[in-house]
Amino acid sequence: MSQQSTKHEFRAEISQLLNLVANSLYGDAQIFIRELISNSSDALEKARQHNILTGSTSQEDPFQIKVSFDKDKSELTFVDNGCGMNQTELVEFLGTVANSGTSNLIKQLSSKSEKHELIGQFGVGFYSTFIVAKTVEVTSLKQGDDPKNATMWRAVTGENSYETMPAEMEQSGTIVRLILKDEHKEYLDRWKLEQVITKYSDYISFPIMLEKQPIDESSDDSETDDKSDAVVEEPSEQSPEWEQVNHASAIWTRQRKDISEEDYQSFYKHISHDSENPSRWSHFKIEGKQEFSGILYLPSKAPWDLAYRDKRTGGLKLFVQRVFIMDEADQLIPIYLRFIKGVIDSNDLPLNVSREILQNSRATQTIKQTVTKRVLTMLEDFAKDTPDDYLKFWKTFGNTLKEGVGEDFSNKDRLLGLMRFSSNKTDKEQTLSLADYVARMPETQKKIYYIIADSYESAANSPHLEVFKKKDIEVLLLHDQIDEWLVSHMNQFEEKTFQSVAKGEIAEDESEADKQALEEKTKQFDSVLKQAKEILSDRVKDVMLSKRLTDSPSCLTVADNEMSNHLKRMLQDAGQAVPDVKPTLELNPEHSFVEKLHNETSDEAFEKWVNFLYGQAVISESGQLADPVTYIKSVNRLLEDLI
Ligand code: ADP
Ligand code: MG
């Protein structure tokens, strides 16, 4: 090459990444084949899409990927006639980290110890070639550019720079030429290559052509034996012969029975950039008024950005009549299912469909509804078939799924059916379904009870649970951030309403005798309650005797229609204005502290006791005292009396 080459430095983090990839993925070396073929396939999809959109008919060769090798030179070459890259793109795509996931990966690499796992989670793509190659050379011509304007990109493993130089190519596309390291020469073997390609890339919808004979064997004497005159070799014998080694049909168009588990898994890795296998998938074909097919995958691990609803890398890959249209089409699936990966191939959408058209199309709505139902069915089957694995899914994706209860009214019941909770009768793990809860409710119980707190411990030990424990009633313990929002949307399940144990009346299973006893007590405590209410008038709405408490002396409650104290605290923490509704202080008349109030003659001591009981109630629900000093002083005063 006589033309001028330009030297570029890899960005520091890329060098770091290259070294890490080369070292930590040593054992998975063969993934470079999958990654290169996957990139070629993407490029071919884009080229085909480009041709269709521009009405171009100048395509000479069929779209395909060619793999050839030369043992003597240790060369392994991948050629595609896809969209190609110009000089700027080569520098941008192969020399910097474009993908936000990857830059996040690099940030984490310095801190985390499980580097192998991390790299696997993000997908290494093109850089995997550095595991096996001494030199990586990419020559590319962008679709539509002058054949004289191709560019070659070259890097030597272990160096921190790469060079680019002008080149020529006959047709647009990309040639990736690797000079393999001595210890990876096994990939210069036809049998080995075919084995890896069919194992990991059979789902690719373009033909993958593997060179039939290594070039050095074309001069083998055995085949020229019967030729009387071997002076001139036919040119056709010099150029390699090719054999197609894959099915080359879009995997979703094939019959389920003809697709192996491995094919499904490889295809998942291709579209998701996840190195783990998916935990389940659903392959379907819809016929009738609207026709579309697809495969939906449930990943086994959460993507790093699962929590971000707006910055998500969600959505499905969209094809129209086998032609690739776009990645991450998030119009096709609700936001709360953003962890689902997959493809949809529609026969109804136009080939030039844009995101805007997609947004407003009726076809999109139908696809979205069907996709949602498919995913829910997949999850229901998951929970039924392998309940233990489903709990792992729930742990990872449960909070995301909960968003759906408020967002997807038409599927609310099915979503509620998929929820798992902990309760005062289970351990900390969220394993209880609402169906199981309802199934073991006694006849007399009319509602589904729950409590919300900041943590499992705070929920499990709440004074509000005391009477439920005594009466052996099951209460759901909710303690995830999103749960306040969740309960505001889950009005009913199997015709049972939900009831917070910290709110309003709890008339469950109350006997006439109990009622009378309480009325009697309330009369006795009349002056105590009045006096306490006066003292606390700026903090509570009312002071009354409690039906909830058995062990604790006091707790706070709000009315059914009022905002819970927990939600109020959450909103306050988020800097939002909250309505100024005061809670009710409930006192346990059986408790000795409350008894004490009854007999207290000193006004000063009475006030200390009231402040103390109020403070305990606030603290027991992880609340914050507006005036902790007064509380502490009251407690200290009371303790001093004991000394
Ligand atoms: P990813 O495929 O996840 O984007 P890669 O490291 O595999 O990451 O590739 C980086 C980018 O380089 C691709 O997104 C693509 O734009 C470009 N690229 C790689 N290989 C090819 C190819 N054969 N043809 C055209 N572009 C390619
Ligand atoms: Mg790639």
XYZ file of C-alpha atoms and ligand atoms in Angstrom:
671
model
C 0.000 0.000 0.000
C 1.711 3.118 -1.183
C -0.776 5.576 0.164
C -0.395 7.612 3.256
C -1.498 6.104 6.531
C -2.753 8.031 9.548
C -1.963 7.021 13.083
C -4.655 7.235 15.786
C -4.433 6.627 19.509
C -7.045 4.427 21.109
C -8.781 6.238 23.884
C -7.204 5.198 27.174
C -10.202 3.191 28.294
C -10.266 1.233 25.051
C -6.721 0.051 25.524
C -7.695 -0.986 28.995
C -10.765 -2.767 27.666
C -8.809 -4.520 24.927
C -6.331 -5.920 27.391
C -9.055 -7.048 29.719
C -11.059 -8.669 26.970
C -8.015 -10.431 25.592
C -7.051 -11.761 29.001
C -10.309 -12.502 30.744
C -12.181 -14.080 27.865
C -9.319 -16.293 26.850
C -11.336 -19.430 27.489
C -14.246 -18.225 25.338
C -12.014 -17.329 22.407
C -14.397 -18.679 19.819
C -16.958 -15.955 20.496
C -15.045 -13.726 18.054
C -16.569 -15.727 15.186
C -20.064 -15.169 16.485
C -19.356 -11.463 16.996
C -17.928 -10.886 13.521
C -20.753 -12.757 11.831
C -23.248 -10.907 13.979
C -21.775 -7.556 12.870
C -21.810 -8.617 9.236
C -25.397 -9.707 9.553
C -26.354 -6.308 11.010
C -24.506 -4.599 8.151
C -26.289 -6.738 5.564
C -29.652 -5.946 7.122
C -28.880 -2.238 6.911
C -27.716 -2.545 3.303
C -30.879 -4.360 2.291
C -33.003 -1.783 4.077
C -31.072 0.999 2.337
C -31.626 -0.574 -1.069
C -35.322 -0.892 -0.503
C -35.734 2.647 0.782
C -33.710 4.185 -2.052
C -35.188 1.897 -4.698
C -31.702 0.800 -5.625
C -31.453 -2.157 -7.984
C -27.721 -2.051 -8.543
C -27.033 -4.916 -6.148
C -24.858 -7.379 -8.066
C -24.063 -10.199 -5.684
C -26.524 -11.701 -3.278
C -26.078 -10.477 0.271
C -23.814 -12.919 2.031
C -20.948 -13.462 4.415
C -17.807 -15.233 3.228
C -15.313 -16.854 5.535
C -11.936 -17.973 4.208
C -8.628 -18.967 5.714
C -4.988 -19.425 4.809
C -2.989 -21.734 7.020
C 0.411 -20.633 5.749
C -0.203 -16.989 6.442
C -2.249 -17.651 9.594
C -4.975 -15.556 8.027
C -8.656 -15.781 8.683
C -10.934 -13.482 6.680
C -14.590 -12.467 7.000
C -16.122 -10.607 4.076
C -19.592 -9.130 3.813
C -21.223 -6.973 1.169
C -23.203 -4.999 3.720
C -23.511 -1.287 4.424
C -19.785 -0.780 5.081
C -18.152 2.135 6.866
C -16.263 5.195 5.675
C -13.109 6.471 7.318
C -14.919 8.577 9.906
C -17.199 5.696 10.846
C -14.333 3.257 11.156
C -12.629 5.592 13.583
C -15.835 6.252 15.451
C -17.190 2.683 15.621
C -13.959 0.774 16.124
C -11.817 3.335 17.922
C -14.093 4.827 20.546
C -16.751 3.579 22.843
C -20.037 4.690 21.398
C -22.333 2.432 23.281
C -23.384 3.926 26.618
C -23.455 0.448 28.115
C -19.815 -0.024 27.272
C -18.633 3.224 28.792
C -20.545 2.320 31.902
C -18.793 -1.031 31.825
C -15.426 0.654 31.670
C -16.258 2.773 34.674
C -17.158 -0.322 36.646
C -14.204 -2.376 35.504
C -11.782 -0.562 37.754
C -13.810 -1.321 40.863
C -15.456 -4.699 40.455
C -13.610 -7.920 40.884
C -15.820 -10.107 38.702
C -14.482 -8.700 35.490
C -15.218 -11.753 33.451
C -18.841 -11.642 34.396
C -19.088 -7.924 33.758
C -17.585 -8.085 30.330
C -19.890 -10.929 29.504
C -22.887 -8.894 30.548
C -22.085 -6.041 28.217
C -20.990 -7.909 25.128
C -17.599 -7.184 23.672
C -18.440 -7.239 19.992
C -15.672 -6.402 17.601
C -13.009 -6.262 20.315
C -13.293 -10.006 20.835
C -11.070 -10.370 17.751
C -8.152 -9.230 19.885
C -8.425 -12.412 21.926
C -7.222 -14.503 19.001
C -5.504 -12.113 16.577
C -2.052 -10.591 16.445
C -3.197 -8.126 13.833
C -6.703 -7.000 12.979
C -7.290 -5.366 9.641
C -10.655 -3.982 8.556
C -11.130 -2.719 5.034
C -14.468 -1.138 4.345
C -16.380 0.713 1.654
C -19.552 2.479 2.600
C -22.607 1.722 0.519
C -22.960 4.370 -2.185
C -19.351 5.612 -1.955
C -16.845 5.588 -4.803
C -14.930 2.229 -4.820
C -11.710 4.219 -4.756
C -12.704 5.724 -1.433
C -12.469 2.646 0.730
C -10.515 2.748 3.993
C -8.323 0.269 5.736
C -8.134 0.227 9.524
C -5.374 -1.747 11.187
C -4.416 -2.473 14.771
C -1.798 -4.670 16.340
C -2.813 -6.405 19.544
C -1.124 -4.922 22.593
C -0.432 -1.543 21.013
C -2.329 1.537 22.039
C -2.738 2.931 18.570
C -4.166 1.943 15.217
C -3.795 3.330 11.721
C -6.126 4.101 8.870
C -5.209 4.473 5.222
C -7.007 4.866 1.919
C -7.853 1.673 0.058
C -9.857 0.396 -2.860
C -12.596 -2.186 -2.957
C -14.694 -3.602 -5.741
C -17.981 -3.371 -3.965
C -19.328 -1.919 -0.762
C -19.001 -3.948 2.383
C -16.388 -4.932 4.899
C -13.416 -7.268 4.963
C -12.085 -8.254 8.356
C -8.713 -9.963 8.087
C -7.140 -11.475 11.179
C -3.607 -12.733 11.588
C -4.068 -15.295 14.310
C -1.799 -15.748 17.276
C 0.085 -19.034 17.247
C -1.935 -20.440 20.113
C -5.196 -19.905 18.204
C -4.328 -21.536 14.915
C -7.076 -24.083 15.455
C -9.434 -21.607 13.736
C -7.589 -22.096 10.475
C -9.279 -25.423 10.150
C -12.374 -25.856 8.015
C -13.952 -28.413 10.249
C -13.436 -26.267 13.331
C -14.846 -23.187 11.620
C -17.900 -25.010 10.385
C -18.489 -26.446 13.811
C -18.362 -23.042 15.527
C -20.438 -21.312 12.874
C -23.203 -23.877 12.876
C -23.215 -23.971 16.638
C -23.415 -20.225 17.236
C -24.547 -18.581 14.023
C -27.036 -20.860 12.371
C -29.843 -18.354 13.017
C -28.228 -15.761 10.710
C -30.651 -15.062 7.883
C -27.987 -14.447 5.232
C -25.943 -17.250 3.674
C -22.639 -17.845 5.432
C -20.269 -19.221 2.829
C -17.278 -21.122 4.082
C -14.309 -21.700 1.846
C -14.302 -25.320 0.755
C -10.605 -25.862 0.324
C -7.832 -24.037 2.026
C -5.877 -22.092 -0.606
C -2.658 -24.006 -0.030
C -4.400 -27.237 -0.935
C -5.549 -26.028 -4.348
C -2.120 -27.011 -5.689
C -2.363 -30.457 -4.109
C -1.147 -33.071 -6.510
C -3.805 -35.653 -5.729
C -6.540 -33.876 -7.656
C -4.500 -33.129 -10.748
C -3.461 -36.740 -11.246
C -5.719 -37.485 -14.166
C -4.743 -34.357 -16.017
C -2.229 -35.218 -18.669
C -0.900 -31.734 -18.819
C -0.659 -29.774 -15.582
C 1.271 -26.811 -16.887
C -1.517 -24.238 -16.716
C -3.891 -24.165 -13.816
C -7.433 -23.130 -14.553
C -8.165 -19.769 -12.897
C -11.379 -21.236 -11.482
C -9.350 -23.730 -9.505
C -7.366 -20.960 -7.882
C -10.329 -19.068 -6.516
C -11.861 -20.827 -3.561
C -15.069 -22.746 -3.783
C -17.727 -21.915 -1.263
C -20.159 -23.949 0.670
C -23.124 -22.557 2.533
C -22.994 -23.728 6.152
C -26.168 -22.267 7.642
C -29.914 -22.353 6.996
C -29.918 -18.687 5.964
C -33.570 -18.116 6.712
C -34.818 -15.775 9.399
C -35.145 -17.941 12.480
C -38.625 -16.685 13.356
C -39.945 -17.827 9.974
C -38.877 -21.384 10.651
C -40.956 -24.072 12.324
C -40.491 -24.338 16.061
C -39.724 -28.031 15.812
C -36.834 -27.345 13.431
C -35.111 -24.905 15.746
C -32.774 -26.150 18.432
C -32.460 -24.638 21.895
C -28.994 -23.521 20.928
C -30.337 -21.682 17.868
C -32.832 -19.812 20.022
C -30.128 -18.972 22.538
C -27.626 -17.797 19.937
C -30.216 -15.642 18.276
C -31.004 -14.107 21.638
C -27.356 -13.277 22.189
C -27.154 -11.752 18.742
C -30.044 -9.367 19.276
C -29.550 -8.644 22.978
C -25.769 -8.371 23.360
C -26.227 -10.421 26.483
C -23.794 -13.267 26.998
C -26.070 -15.204 29.351
C -28.750 -17.490 28.048
C -32.334 -16.244 28.303
C -34.486 -17.947 30.911
C -37.487 -18.429 28.598
C -38.808 -17.489 25.199
C -42.005 -17.455 23.197
C -42.044 -17.937 19.442
C -45.318 -17.124 17.730
C -47.033 -16.395 14.476
C -50.258 -14.402 14.240
C -52.442 -14.838 11.167
C -55.696 -13.207 10.177
C -56.542 -9.571 9.725
C -53.057 -8.600 10.712
C -50.071 -10.805 10.222
C -46.927 -10.759 12.226
C -44.564 -13.153 13.884
C -41.806 -12.884 16.398
C -39.776 -14.280 19.233
C -39.889 -12.771 22.718
C -37.169 -13.501 25.221
C -37.019 -13.222 28.964
C -33.420 -12.472 29.996
C -32.053 -14.148 33.082
C -30.223 -11.032 34.259
C -31.297 -7.438 34.592
C -29.679 -4.955 32.240
C -27.683 -2.330 34.105
C -30.176 0.415 33.237
C -33.361 -1.442 34.175
C -34.300 1.133 36.776
C -34.239 4.052 34.357
C -37.595 4.336 32.683
C -36.506 7.042 30.247
C -32.918 6.083 29.483
C -33.841 2.512 28.743
C -32.337 0.288 26.118
C -35.614 -1.511 25.763
C -37.956 -2.277 22.951
C -37.975 -4.910 20.255
C -36.161 -5.271 16.974
C -38.612 -4.566 14.184
C -38.649 -6.196 10.750
C -41.182 -5.703 8.005
C -41.438 -8.686 5.675
C -38.038 -9.962 6.761
C -36.401 -6.571 6.162
C -34.748 -4.996 9.172
C -36.401 -1.694 10.067
C -35.165 -0.557 13.469
C -33.694 -1.551 16.794
C -35.342 -0.761 20.109
C -38.802 -0.104 18.749
C -40.282 0.772 22.133
C -43.722 1.425 20.688
C -44.211 -2.319 20.379
C -44.095 -3.153 24.063
C -45.194 -1.354 27.248
C -42.532 0.400 29.298
C -43.042 -1.906 32.251
C -41.889 -4.815 30.051
C -38.736 -3.011 28.950
C -36.575 -5.951 30.004
C -38.059 -8.208 27.306
C -35.899 -8.667 24.225
C -36.965 -9.968 20.861
C -37.999 -9.424 17.286
C -41.274 -8.648 15.594
C -41.741 -9.129 11.877
C -44.851 -7.426 10.527
C -46.493 -8.007 7.169
C -48.721 -4.938 7.471
C -46.457 -2.019 8.273
C -44.904 -0.125 5.365
C -41.202 -0.694 4.712
C -40.437 2.970 5.187
C -42.111 3.095 8.590
C -40.634 5.709 10.922
C -40.876 5.957 14.685
C -43.541 8.633 14.310
C -45.679 6.514 11.991
C -45.189 3.577 14.288
C -46.390 5.635 17.226
C -49.742 6.340 15.608
C -50.355 3.172 13.678
C -53.189 0.782 14.466
C -50.977 -2.121 13.514
C -48.621 -1.066 16.293
C -51.422 -1.119 18.846
C -52.413 -4.647 17.854
C -48.827 -5.834 17.994
C -48.321 -4.222 21.394
C -51.433 -5.864 22.819
C -50.481 -9.255 21.470
C -46.899 -8.950 22.642
C -48.079 -7.977 26.136
C -50.442 -10.959 26.341
C -47.708 -13.285 25.088
C -45.269 -12.060 27.703
C -47.834 -12.410 30.492
C -48.612 -15.954 29.367
C -44.914 -16.718 29.277
C -44.566 -15.443 32.843
C -47.636 -17.339 34.054
C -46.256 -20.544 32.559
C -42.920 -19.776 34.123
C -44.494 -19.438 37.568
C -46.448 -22.671 37.084
C -43.693 -24.808 35.533
C -40.709 -23.818 37.638
C -41.878 -21.834 40.680
C -38.405 -21.603 42.200
C -36.890 -20.116 39.072
C -39.850 -17.799 38.808
C -38.995 -16.413 42.250
C -35.536 -15.569 40.940
C -37.157 -13.738 38.066
C -39.412 -11.952 40.513
C -36.482 -10.830 42.599
C -34.804 -9.320 39.562
C -37.706 -7.904 37.595
C -40.591 -7.772 40.082
C -40.380 -4.079 40.830
C -40.429 -3.282 37.127
C -43.456 -5.492 36.588
C -45.272 -3.706 39.428
C -45.277 -0.533 37.315
C -47.720 -2.314 35.033
C -50.447 -2.539 37.673
C -50.999 1.201 37.434
C -50.251 1.546 33.740
C -51.987 -1.324 32.050
C -55.565 -1.409 33.203
C -56.634 -4.168 30.824
C -54.056 -6.600 32.185
C -54.194 -5.546 35.817
C -55.641 -8.797 37.152
C -53.102 -10.934 35.348
C -50.321 -8.687 36.584
C -51.565 -8.899 40.160
C -51.579 -12.667 39.743
C -47.869 -12.534 38.927
C -46.940 -10.518 42.030
C -45.169 -12.162 44.958
C -45.079 -10.804 48.502
C -43.834 -11.603 51.930
C -46.297 -11.731 54.815
C -46.354 -12.148 58.571
C -46.669 -15.889 57.885
C -43.771 -16.257 55.452
C -40.134 -15.350 55.772
C -38.452 -12.321 54.294
C -38.328 -13.678 50.736
C -41.225 -12.609 48.558
C -42.822 -15.934 47.737
C -46.529 -15.504 48.392
C -48.969 -14.977 45.524
C -52.282 -13.228 46.035
C -54.047 -16.382 44.875
C -52.404 -18.322 47.702
C -53.217 -15.562 50.170
C -56.894 -15.595 49.213
C -56.998 -19.389 49.192
C -55.973 -19.571 52.821
C -58.134 -16.707 54.068
C -60.676 -17.937 56.626
C -64.372 -17.595 55.681
C -64.823 -14.723 58.071
C -62.046 -12.608 56.574
C -63.348 -10.213 53.962
C -60.317 -8.174 52.968
C -56.701 -8.577 51.927
C -54.612 -6.878 54.617
C -51.274 -5.233 54.048
C -48.826 -2.975 55.779
C -46.301 -0.679 54.125
C -43.014 0.307 55.683
C -39.513 1.370 54.747
C -38.015 -2.029 55.362
C -39.072 -5.601 55.865
C -38.047 -5.449 59.521
C -39.994 -2.312 60.165
C -43.075 -3.873 58.565
C -42.711 -7.223 60.314
C -42.332 -5.647 63.765
C -44.898 -2.921 63.398
C -47.325 -2.416 66.305
C -50.094 -2.315 63.707
C -49.689 -6.049 63.196
C -50.240 -7.018 66.819
C -53.935 -7.735 66.779
C -53.577 -9.563 63.452
C -50.958 -11.802 64.964
C -53.213 -12.464 67.908
C -56.127 -13.327 65.666
C -53.901 -15.289 63.299
C -54.748 -13.171 60.269
C -52.253 -13.019 57.413
C -50.955 -9.563 56.458
C -48.845 -8.750 53.394
C -45.628 -6.961 54.315
C -44.818 -4.389 51.638
C -41.489 -2.665 51.800
C -40.299 -1.802 48.308
C -40.067 1.823 47.206
C -42.710 1.342 44.567
C -45.224 -0.352 46.865
C -47.040 2.820 47.958
C -47.704 3.514 44.346
C -48.640 -0.105 43.779
C -51.276 -0.222 46.506
C -52.839 2.974 45.267
C -53.650 1.023 42.083
C -54.490 -2.436 43.364
C -58.074 -1.957 44.429
C -59.223 -5.546 44.166
C -58.099 -9.085 43.625
C -60.608 -11.895 43.125
C -63.277 -9.484 44.374
C -61.464 -8.898 47.636
C -60.503 -5.335 48.442
C -57.167 -4.352 49.920
C -56.989 -2.775 53.364
C -54.031 -1.164 55.087
C -53.715 -2.269 58.712
C -52.547 1.248 59.571
C -55.691 2.874 58.261
C -59.248 3.332 59.455
C -61.427 0.809 61.228
C -60.470 -2.801 61.445
C -63.683 -4.531 62.341
C -62.526 -8.014 61.420
C -64.055 -10.748 63.477
C -65.006 -8.464 66.349
C -67.263 -9.924 68.988
C -70.034 -8.022 70.769
C -68.214 -8.593 74.041
C -65.035 -7.019 72.691
C -66.971 -4.024 71.472
C -68.674 -3.487 74.799
C -65.440 -3.862 76.700
C -63.839 -1.160 74.595
C -66.772 1.189 75.032
C -66.535 0.644 78.745
C -62.797 1.355 78.748
C -63.249 4.466 76.631
C -65.648 5.827 79.236
C -63.116 5.162 81.951
C -60.326 6.814 79.950
C -62.445 9.766 78.860
C -60.525 12.435 80.750
C -57.138 10.863 79.930
C -57.905 10.931 76.211
C -59.154 14.507 76.350
C -56.150 15.757 78.251
C -53.717 13.919 75.929
C -55.433 15.345 72.900
C -54.979 18.848 74.265
C -51.276 18.313 74.814
C -50.767 16.894 71.339
C -53.244 19.125 69.521
C -50.608 20.435 67.091
C -49.521 16.911 66.129
C -52.544 14.635 66.196
C -56.146 14.843 65.152
C -57.436 12.636 67.908
C -56.396 10.343 70.724
C -58.343 7.135 71.224
C -58.114 3.645 72.624
C -56.829 1.023 70.223
C -58.178 -2.291 68.974
C -54.934 -2.934 67.136
C -52.421 -3.199 69.921
C -51.619 -6.097 72.214
C -47.953 -5.521 73.144
C -47.077 -1.955 72.260
C -48.430 0.995 74.202
C -49.217 3.263 71.229
C -49.381 3.651 67.448
C -50.439 6.168 64.804
C -53.224 5.634 62.279
C -54.894 7.594 59.502
C -58.396 7.409 58.071
C -59.116 5.162 55.092
C -59.240 7.992 52.604
C -56.145 9.768 53.866
C -52.551 9.586 52.740
C -50.539 7.090 54.758
C -47.742 8.369 56.967
C -45.307 6.275 54.976
C -46.304 7.900 51.672
C -46.208 11.315 53.294
C -42.633 10.700 54.381
C -41.653 9.466 50.930
C -43.068 12.554 49.273
C -41.485 14.844 51.828
C -38.120 13.177 51.244
C -38.578 13.830 47.541
C -39.159 17.496 48.311
C -42.864 17.482 47.487
C -45.639 19.333 49.256
C -47.933 17.076 51.257
C -51.388 17.740 52.672
C -51.348 18.704 56.313
C -53.398 15.821 57.659
C -52.722 14.833 61.229
C -52.771 11.186 62.296
C -54.695 9.706 65.188
C -52.793 8.463 68.231
C -54.080 5.136 69.455
C -53.328 3.944 72.989
C -53.383 0.405 74.294
C -55.477 0.455 77.502
C -54.020 -2.891 78.619
C -50.500 -1.546 78.651
C -48.969 -0.503 81.983
C -47.707 2.822 80.560
C -51.228 3.746 79.581
C -52.554 2.509 82.898
C -50.015 4.817 84.463
C -51.594 7.789 82.687
C -54.879 6.882 84.224
C -53.515 7.209 87.714
C -51.166 10.089 87.173
C -51.922 13.079 89.372
C -49.109 15.422 88.391
C -49.854 17.428 85.231
C -46.176 17.716 84.489
C -45.604 13.964 84.654
C -48.762 13.349 82.611
C -47.427 15.532 79.830
C -44.094 13.674 79.829
C -45.890 10.347 79.505
C -48.021 11.609 76.627
C -44.982 12.971 74.770
C -43.250 9.677 75.355
C -46.137 7.572 73.996
C -46.485 9.793 70.964
C -42.729 9.677 70.278
C -42.691 5.875 70.456
C -45.551 5.642 67.992
C -43.720 7.862 65.494
C -40.419 6.041 65.839
C -41.960 2.598 65.537
C -43.053 3.400 62.020
C -39.591 4.766 61.118
C -40.940 8.277 61.237
C -39.060 11.394 62.245
C -39.921 13.399 65.287
C -40.293 17.086 64.554
C -38.938 17.809 68.029
C -36.708 14.922 69.162
C -35.279 16.917 72.048
C -38.604 17.208 73.864
C -39.071 13.481 73.396
C -35.664 12.639 74.800
C -36.154 15.005 77.726
C -39.469 13.372 78.552
C -37.931 9.914 78.451
C -34.975 10.980 80.562
C -37.252 12.583 83.123
C -39.246 9.381 83.403
C -36.114 7.303 83.731
C -34.717 9.599 86.410
C -37.667 8.670 88.562
C -36.437 5.097 88.483
C -32.973 5.919 89.801
P -22.075 -3.645 18.406
O -22.239 -4.661 17.309
O -22.622 -4.118 19.704
O -22.545 -2.280 18.034
P -19.319 -4.048 17.878
O -18.077 -3.792 18.665
O -19.544 -5.458 17.471
O -20.518 -3.502 18.728
O -19.287 -3.146 16.582
C -19.162 -1.750 16.676
C -19.768 -1.055 15.493
O -18.924 -1.170 14.345
C -21.099 -1.596 15.027
O -22.155 -1.051 15.749
C -21.129 -1.160 13.563
O -21.588 0.162 13.456
C -19.677 -1.199 13.172
N -19.361 -2.433 12.455
C -18.725 -3.523 12.949
N -18.599 -4.472 12.012
C -19.162 -3.995 10.885
C -19.372 -4.512 9.544
N -18.967 -5.747 9.195
N -19.993 -3.713 8.659
C -20.399 -2.476 9.003
N -20.257 -1.936 10.235
C -19.640 -2.688 11.155
Mg -21.469 -6.493 17.287
